[in-house]
PDB file of C-alpha atoms in Angstrom:
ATOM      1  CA  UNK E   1      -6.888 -32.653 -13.615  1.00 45.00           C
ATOM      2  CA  UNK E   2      -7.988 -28.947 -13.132  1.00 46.00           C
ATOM      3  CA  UNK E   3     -11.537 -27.982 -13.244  1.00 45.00           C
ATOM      4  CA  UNK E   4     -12.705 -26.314 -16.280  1.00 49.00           C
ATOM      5  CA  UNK E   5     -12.058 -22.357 -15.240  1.00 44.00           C
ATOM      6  CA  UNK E   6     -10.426 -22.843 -11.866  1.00 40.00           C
ATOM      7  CA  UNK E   7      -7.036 -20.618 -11.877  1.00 38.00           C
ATOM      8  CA  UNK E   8      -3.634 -22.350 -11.482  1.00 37.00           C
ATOM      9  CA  UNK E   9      -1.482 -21.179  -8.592  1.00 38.00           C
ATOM     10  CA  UNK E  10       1.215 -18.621  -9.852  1.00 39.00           C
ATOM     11  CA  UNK E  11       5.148 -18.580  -9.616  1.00 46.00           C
ATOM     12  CA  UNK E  12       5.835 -18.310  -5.888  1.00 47.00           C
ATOM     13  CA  UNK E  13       7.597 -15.083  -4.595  1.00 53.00           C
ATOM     14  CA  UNK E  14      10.223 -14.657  -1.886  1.00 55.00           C
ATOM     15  CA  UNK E  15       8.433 -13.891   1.540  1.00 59.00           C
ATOM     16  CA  UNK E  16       5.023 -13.547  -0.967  1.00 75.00           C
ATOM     17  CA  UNK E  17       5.464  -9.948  -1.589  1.00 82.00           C
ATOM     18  CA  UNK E  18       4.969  -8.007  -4.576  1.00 84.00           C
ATOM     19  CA  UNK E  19       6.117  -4.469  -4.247  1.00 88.00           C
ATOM     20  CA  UNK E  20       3.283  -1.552  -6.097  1.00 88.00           C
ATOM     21  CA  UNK E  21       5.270   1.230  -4.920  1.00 85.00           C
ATOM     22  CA  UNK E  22       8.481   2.654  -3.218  1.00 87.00           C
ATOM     23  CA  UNK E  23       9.351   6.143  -1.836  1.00 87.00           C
ATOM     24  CA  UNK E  24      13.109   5.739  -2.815  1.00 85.00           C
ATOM     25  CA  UNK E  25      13.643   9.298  -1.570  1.00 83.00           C
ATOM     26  CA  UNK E  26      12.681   8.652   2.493  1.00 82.00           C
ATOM     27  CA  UNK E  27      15.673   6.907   2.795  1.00 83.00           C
ATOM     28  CA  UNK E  28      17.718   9.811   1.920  1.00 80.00           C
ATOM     29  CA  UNK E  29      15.901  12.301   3.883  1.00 84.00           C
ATOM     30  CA  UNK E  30      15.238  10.375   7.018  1.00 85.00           C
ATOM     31  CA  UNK E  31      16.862   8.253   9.136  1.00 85.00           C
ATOM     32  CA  UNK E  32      14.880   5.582   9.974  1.00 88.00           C
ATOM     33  CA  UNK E  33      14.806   4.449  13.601  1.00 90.00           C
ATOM     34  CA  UNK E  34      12.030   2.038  13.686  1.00 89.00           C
ATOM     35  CA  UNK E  35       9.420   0.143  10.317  1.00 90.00           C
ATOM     36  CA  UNK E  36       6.121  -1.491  11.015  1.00 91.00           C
ATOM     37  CA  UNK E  37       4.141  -3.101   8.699  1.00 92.00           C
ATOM     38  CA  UNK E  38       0.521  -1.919   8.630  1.00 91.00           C
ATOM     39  CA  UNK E  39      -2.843  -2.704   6.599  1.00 92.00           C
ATOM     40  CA  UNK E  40      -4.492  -0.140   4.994  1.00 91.00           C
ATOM     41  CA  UNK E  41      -8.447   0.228   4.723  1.00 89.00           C
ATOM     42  CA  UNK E  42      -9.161   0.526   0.537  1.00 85.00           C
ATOM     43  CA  UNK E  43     -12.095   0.693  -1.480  1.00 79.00           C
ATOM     44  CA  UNK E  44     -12.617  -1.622  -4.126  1.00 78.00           C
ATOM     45  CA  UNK E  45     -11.496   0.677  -7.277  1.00 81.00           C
ATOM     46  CA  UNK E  46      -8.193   1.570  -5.114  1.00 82.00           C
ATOM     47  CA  UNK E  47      -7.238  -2.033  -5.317  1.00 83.00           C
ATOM     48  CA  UNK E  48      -8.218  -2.974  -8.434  1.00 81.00           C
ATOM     49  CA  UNK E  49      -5.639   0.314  -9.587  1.00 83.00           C
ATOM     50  CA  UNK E  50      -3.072  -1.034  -7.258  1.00 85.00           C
ATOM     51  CA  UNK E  51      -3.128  -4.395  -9.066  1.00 86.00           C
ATOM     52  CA  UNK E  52      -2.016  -2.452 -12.300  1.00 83.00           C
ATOM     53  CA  UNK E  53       0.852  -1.318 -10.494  1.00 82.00           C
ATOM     54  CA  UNK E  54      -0.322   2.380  -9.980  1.00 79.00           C
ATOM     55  CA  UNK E  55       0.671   4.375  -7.289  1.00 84.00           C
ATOM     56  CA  UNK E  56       3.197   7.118  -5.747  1.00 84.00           C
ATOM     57  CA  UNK E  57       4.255   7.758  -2.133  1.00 85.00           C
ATOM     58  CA  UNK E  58       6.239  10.659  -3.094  1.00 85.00           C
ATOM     59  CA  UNK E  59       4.633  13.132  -0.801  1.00 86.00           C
ATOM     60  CA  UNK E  60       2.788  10.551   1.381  1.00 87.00           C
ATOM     61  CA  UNK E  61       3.108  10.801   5.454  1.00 87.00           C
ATOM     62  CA  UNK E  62       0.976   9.136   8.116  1.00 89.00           C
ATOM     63  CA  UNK E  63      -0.655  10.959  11.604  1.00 89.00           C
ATOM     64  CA  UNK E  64      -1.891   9.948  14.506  1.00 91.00           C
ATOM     65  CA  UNK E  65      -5.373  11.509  14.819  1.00 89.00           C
ATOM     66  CA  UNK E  66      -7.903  10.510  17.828  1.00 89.00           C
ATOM     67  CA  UNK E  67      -6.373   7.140  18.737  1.00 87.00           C
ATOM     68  CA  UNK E  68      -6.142   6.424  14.291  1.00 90.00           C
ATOM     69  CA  UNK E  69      -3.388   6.360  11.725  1.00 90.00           C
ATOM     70  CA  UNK E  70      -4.458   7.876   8.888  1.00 92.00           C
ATOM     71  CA  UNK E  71      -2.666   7.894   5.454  1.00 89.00           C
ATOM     72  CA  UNK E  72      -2.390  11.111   4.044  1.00 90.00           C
ATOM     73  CA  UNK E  73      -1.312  12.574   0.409  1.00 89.00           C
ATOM     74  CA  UNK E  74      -0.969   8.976  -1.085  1.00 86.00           C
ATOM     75  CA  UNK E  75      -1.684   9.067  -4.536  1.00 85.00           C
ATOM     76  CA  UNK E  76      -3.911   6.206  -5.702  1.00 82.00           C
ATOM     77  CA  UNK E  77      -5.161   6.987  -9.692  1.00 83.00           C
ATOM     78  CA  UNK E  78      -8.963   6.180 -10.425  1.00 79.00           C
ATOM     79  CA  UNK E  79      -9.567   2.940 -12.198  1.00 74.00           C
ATOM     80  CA  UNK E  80      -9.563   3.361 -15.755  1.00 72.00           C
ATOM     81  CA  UNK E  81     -12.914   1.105 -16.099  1.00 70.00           C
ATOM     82  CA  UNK E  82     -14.532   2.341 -13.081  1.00 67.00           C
ATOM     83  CA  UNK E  83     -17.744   4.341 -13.188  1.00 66.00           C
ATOM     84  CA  UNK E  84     -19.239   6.756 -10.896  1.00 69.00           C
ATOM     85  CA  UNK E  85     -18.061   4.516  -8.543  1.00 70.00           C
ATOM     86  CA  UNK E  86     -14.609   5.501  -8.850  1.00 71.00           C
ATOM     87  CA  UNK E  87     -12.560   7.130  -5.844  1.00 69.00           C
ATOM     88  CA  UNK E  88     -11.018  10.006  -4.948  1.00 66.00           C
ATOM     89  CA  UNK E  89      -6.951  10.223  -6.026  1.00 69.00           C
ATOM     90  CA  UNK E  90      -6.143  11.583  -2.718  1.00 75.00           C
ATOM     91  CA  UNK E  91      -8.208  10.481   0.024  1.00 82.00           C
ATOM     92  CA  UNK E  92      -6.768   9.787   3.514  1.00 88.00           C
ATOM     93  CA  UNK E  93      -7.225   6.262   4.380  1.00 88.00           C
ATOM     94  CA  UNK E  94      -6.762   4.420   7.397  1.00 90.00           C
ATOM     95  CA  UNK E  95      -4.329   2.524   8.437  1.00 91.00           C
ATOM     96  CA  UNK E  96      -5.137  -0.718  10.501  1.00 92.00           C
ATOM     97  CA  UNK E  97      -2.628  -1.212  13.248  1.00 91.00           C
ATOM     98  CA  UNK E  98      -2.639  -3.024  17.093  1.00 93.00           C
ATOM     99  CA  UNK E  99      -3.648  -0.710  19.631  1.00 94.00           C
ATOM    100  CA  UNK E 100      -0.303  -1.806  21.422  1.00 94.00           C
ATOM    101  CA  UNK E 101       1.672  -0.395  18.386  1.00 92.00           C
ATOM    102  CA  UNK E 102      -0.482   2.431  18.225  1.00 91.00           C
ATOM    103  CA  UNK E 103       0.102   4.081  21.918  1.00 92.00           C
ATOM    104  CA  UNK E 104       3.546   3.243  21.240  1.00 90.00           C
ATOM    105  CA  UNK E 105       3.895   5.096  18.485  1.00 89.00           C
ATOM    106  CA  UNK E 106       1.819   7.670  20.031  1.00 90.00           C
ATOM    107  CA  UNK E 107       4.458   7.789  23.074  1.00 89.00           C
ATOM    108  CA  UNK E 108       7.409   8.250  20.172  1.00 88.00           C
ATOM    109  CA  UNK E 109       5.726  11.140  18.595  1.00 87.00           C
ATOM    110  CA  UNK E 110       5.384  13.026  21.424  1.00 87.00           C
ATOM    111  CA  UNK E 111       8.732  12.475  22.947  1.00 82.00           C
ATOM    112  CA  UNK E 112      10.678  13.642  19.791  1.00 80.00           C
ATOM    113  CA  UNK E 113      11.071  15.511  16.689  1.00 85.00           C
ATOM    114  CA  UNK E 114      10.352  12.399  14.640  1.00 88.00           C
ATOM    115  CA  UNK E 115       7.301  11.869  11.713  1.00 87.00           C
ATOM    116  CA  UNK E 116       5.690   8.390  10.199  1.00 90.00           C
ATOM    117  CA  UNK E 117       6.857   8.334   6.950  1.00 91.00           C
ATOM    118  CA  UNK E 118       5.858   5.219   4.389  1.00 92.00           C
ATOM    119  CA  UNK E 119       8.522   3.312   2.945  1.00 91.00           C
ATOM    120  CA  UNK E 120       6.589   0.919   0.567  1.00 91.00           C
ATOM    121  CA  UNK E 121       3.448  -0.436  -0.240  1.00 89.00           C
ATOM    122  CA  UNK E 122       3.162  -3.970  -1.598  1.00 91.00           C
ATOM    123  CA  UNK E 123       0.682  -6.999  -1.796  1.00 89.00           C
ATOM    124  CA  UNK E 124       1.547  -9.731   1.027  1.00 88.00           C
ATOM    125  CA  UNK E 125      -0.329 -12.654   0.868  1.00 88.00           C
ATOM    126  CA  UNK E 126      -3.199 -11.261  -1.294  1.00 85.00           C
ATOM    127  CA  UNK E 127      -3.283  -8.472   1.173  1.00 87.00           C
ATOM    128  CA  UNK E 128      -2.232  -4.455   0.724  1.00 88.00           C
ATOM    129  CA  UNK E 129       0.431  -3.643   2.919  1.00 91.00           C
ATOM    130  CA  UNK E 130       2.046  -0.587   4.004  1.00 92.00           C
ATOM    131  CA  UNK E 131       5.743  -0.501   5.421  1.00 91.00           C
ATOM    132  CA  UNK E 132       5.841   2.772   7.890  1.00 91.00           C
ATOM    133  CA  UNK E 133       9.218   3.490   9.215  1.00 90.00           C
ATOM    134  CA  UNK E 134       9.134   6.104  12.704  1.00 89.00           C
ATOM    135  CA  UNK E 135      11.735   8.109  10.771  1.00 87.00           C
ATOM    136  CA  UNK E 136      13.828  11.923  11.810  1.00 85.00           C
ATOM    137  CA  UNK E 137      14.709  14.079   9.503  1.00 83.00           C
ATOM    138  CA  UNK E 138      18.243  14.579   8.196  1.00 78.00           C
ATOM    139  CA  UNK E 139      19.903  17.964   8.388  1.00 78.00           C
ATOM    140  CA  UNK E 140      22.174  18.968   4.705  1.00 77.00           C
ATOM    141  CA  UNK E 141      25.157  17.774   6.096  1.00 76.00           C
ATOM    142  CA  UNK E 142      23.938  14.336   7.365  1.00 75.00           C
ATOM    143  CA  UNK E 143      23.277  13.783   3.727  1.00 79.00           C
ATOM    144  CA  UNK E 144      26.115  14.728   2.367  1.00 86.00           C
ATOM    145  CA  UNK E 145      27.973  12.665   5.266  1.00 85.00           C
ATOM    146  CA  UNK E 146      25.969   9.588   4.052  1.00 82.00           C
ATOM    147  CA  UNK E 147      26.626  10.056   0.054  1.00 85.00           C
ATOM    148  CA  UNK E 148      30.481  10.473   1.078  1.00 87.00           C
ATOM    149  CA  UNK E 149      30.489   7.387   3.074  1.00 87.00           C
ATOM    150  CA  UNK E 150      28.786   5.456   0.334  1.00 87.00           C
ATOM    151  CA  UNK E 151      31.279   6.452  -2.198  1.00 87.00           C
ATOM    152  CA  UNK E 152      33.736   5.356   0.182  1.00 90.00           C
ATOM    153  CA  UNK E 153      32.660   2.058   0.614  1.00 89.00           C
ATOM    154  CA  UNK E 154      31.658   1.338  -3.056  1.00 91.00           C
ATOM    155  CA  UNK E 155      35.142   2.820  -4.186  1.00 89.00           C
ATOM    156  CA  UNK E 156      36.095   0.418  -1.302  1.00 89.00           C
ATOM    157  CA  UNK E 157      34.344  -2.807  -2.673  1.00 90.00           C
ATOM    158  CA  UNK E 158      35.739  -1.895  -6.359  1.00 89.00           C
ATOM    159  CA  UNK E 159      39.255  -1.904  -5.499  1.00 87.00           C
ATOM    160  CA  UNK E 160      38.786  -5.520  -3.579  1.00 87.00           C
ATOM    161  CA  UNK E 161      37.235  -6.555  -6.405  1.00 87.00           C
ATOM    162  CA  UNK E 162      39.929  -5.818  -8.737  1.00 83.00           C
ATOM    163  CA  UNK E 163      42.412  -6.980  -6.162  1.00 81.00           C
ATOM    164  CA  UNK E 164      40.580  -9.878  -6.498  1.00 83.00           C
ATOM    165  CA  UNK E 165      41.026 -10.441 -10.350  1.00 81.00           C
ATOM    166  CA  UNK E 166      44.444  -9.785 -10.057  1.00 76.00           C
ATOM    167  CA  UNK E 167      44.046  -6.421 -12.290  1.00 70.00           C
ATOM    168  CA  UNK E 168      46.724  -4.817  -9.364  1.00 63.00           C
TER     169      UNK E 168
END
């Protein structure tokens, strides 16, 4: 028997994650050499707006600033019900990170012409997570390279399929 008030345990999720937001475009821009999964340092309003499912990575990127990873150009709306106590949209926020990965990525940067670009952010285990990926940028032809090899393969997969069925 419950106790009077206490909350039941939810439907579990695969791995426990539960995905805000995605930067679906970082994938096409970037290729991705390397992903890390980092926390990020919120204030209270920014999670309480996360847990309504608001949020946008489109132009969102992450530096390396005086040993820190900071967050920048995330887009986190004020809380609807919050008061003065709201937060700014916009803020950079940390991002919270071993010191081992840290002068890694620190030696990566520096070496080459690649950025920290964020993936996803997502609630694991109660938690908000960041996925950073140590990304390069893709020249106009890599893309169009990668679109023609997808068509490929799906055109690929579709006549298999069909095969399959017996259709010819």
């Amino acid at each position: 028997m419950a106790k009077k008030g206490a909350k039941q345990a939810g439907p579990a999720r695969p791995g426990g994650r539960q995905v805000i937001a995605t930067n679906r475009k970082a994938r096409h821009n970037y290729t991705i050499l390397d992903t890390y999964e980092a926390g990020i340092a919120l204030v209270g309003t920014e999670v309480k707006s996360l847990r309504e499912g608001h949020a946008s990575l489109t132009d969102a990127f992450a530096t390396i600033d005086d040993g820190e990873v900071w967050l920048r150009n995330l887009h986190i709306p004020e809380y609807h019900h919050g008061t003065w106590t709201n937060h700014a949209p916009r803020r950079n926020r940390k991002l919270l990170l071993h010191r081992r990965q840290i002068d890694q990525l620190t030696g990566k940067l520096r070496d080459g012409n690649l950025t920290l670009v964020p993936l996803s952010l997502y609630f694991s285990e109660g938690k908000v997570k960041v996925e950073l990926a140590l990304a390069r940028g893709k020249q106009a032809h890599d893309k169009r390279q990668d679109l023609a090899k997808r068509d490929a393969e799906r055109e690929i997969t579709r006549a298999l399929g069909r095969r399959a069925k017996g259709m010819r």
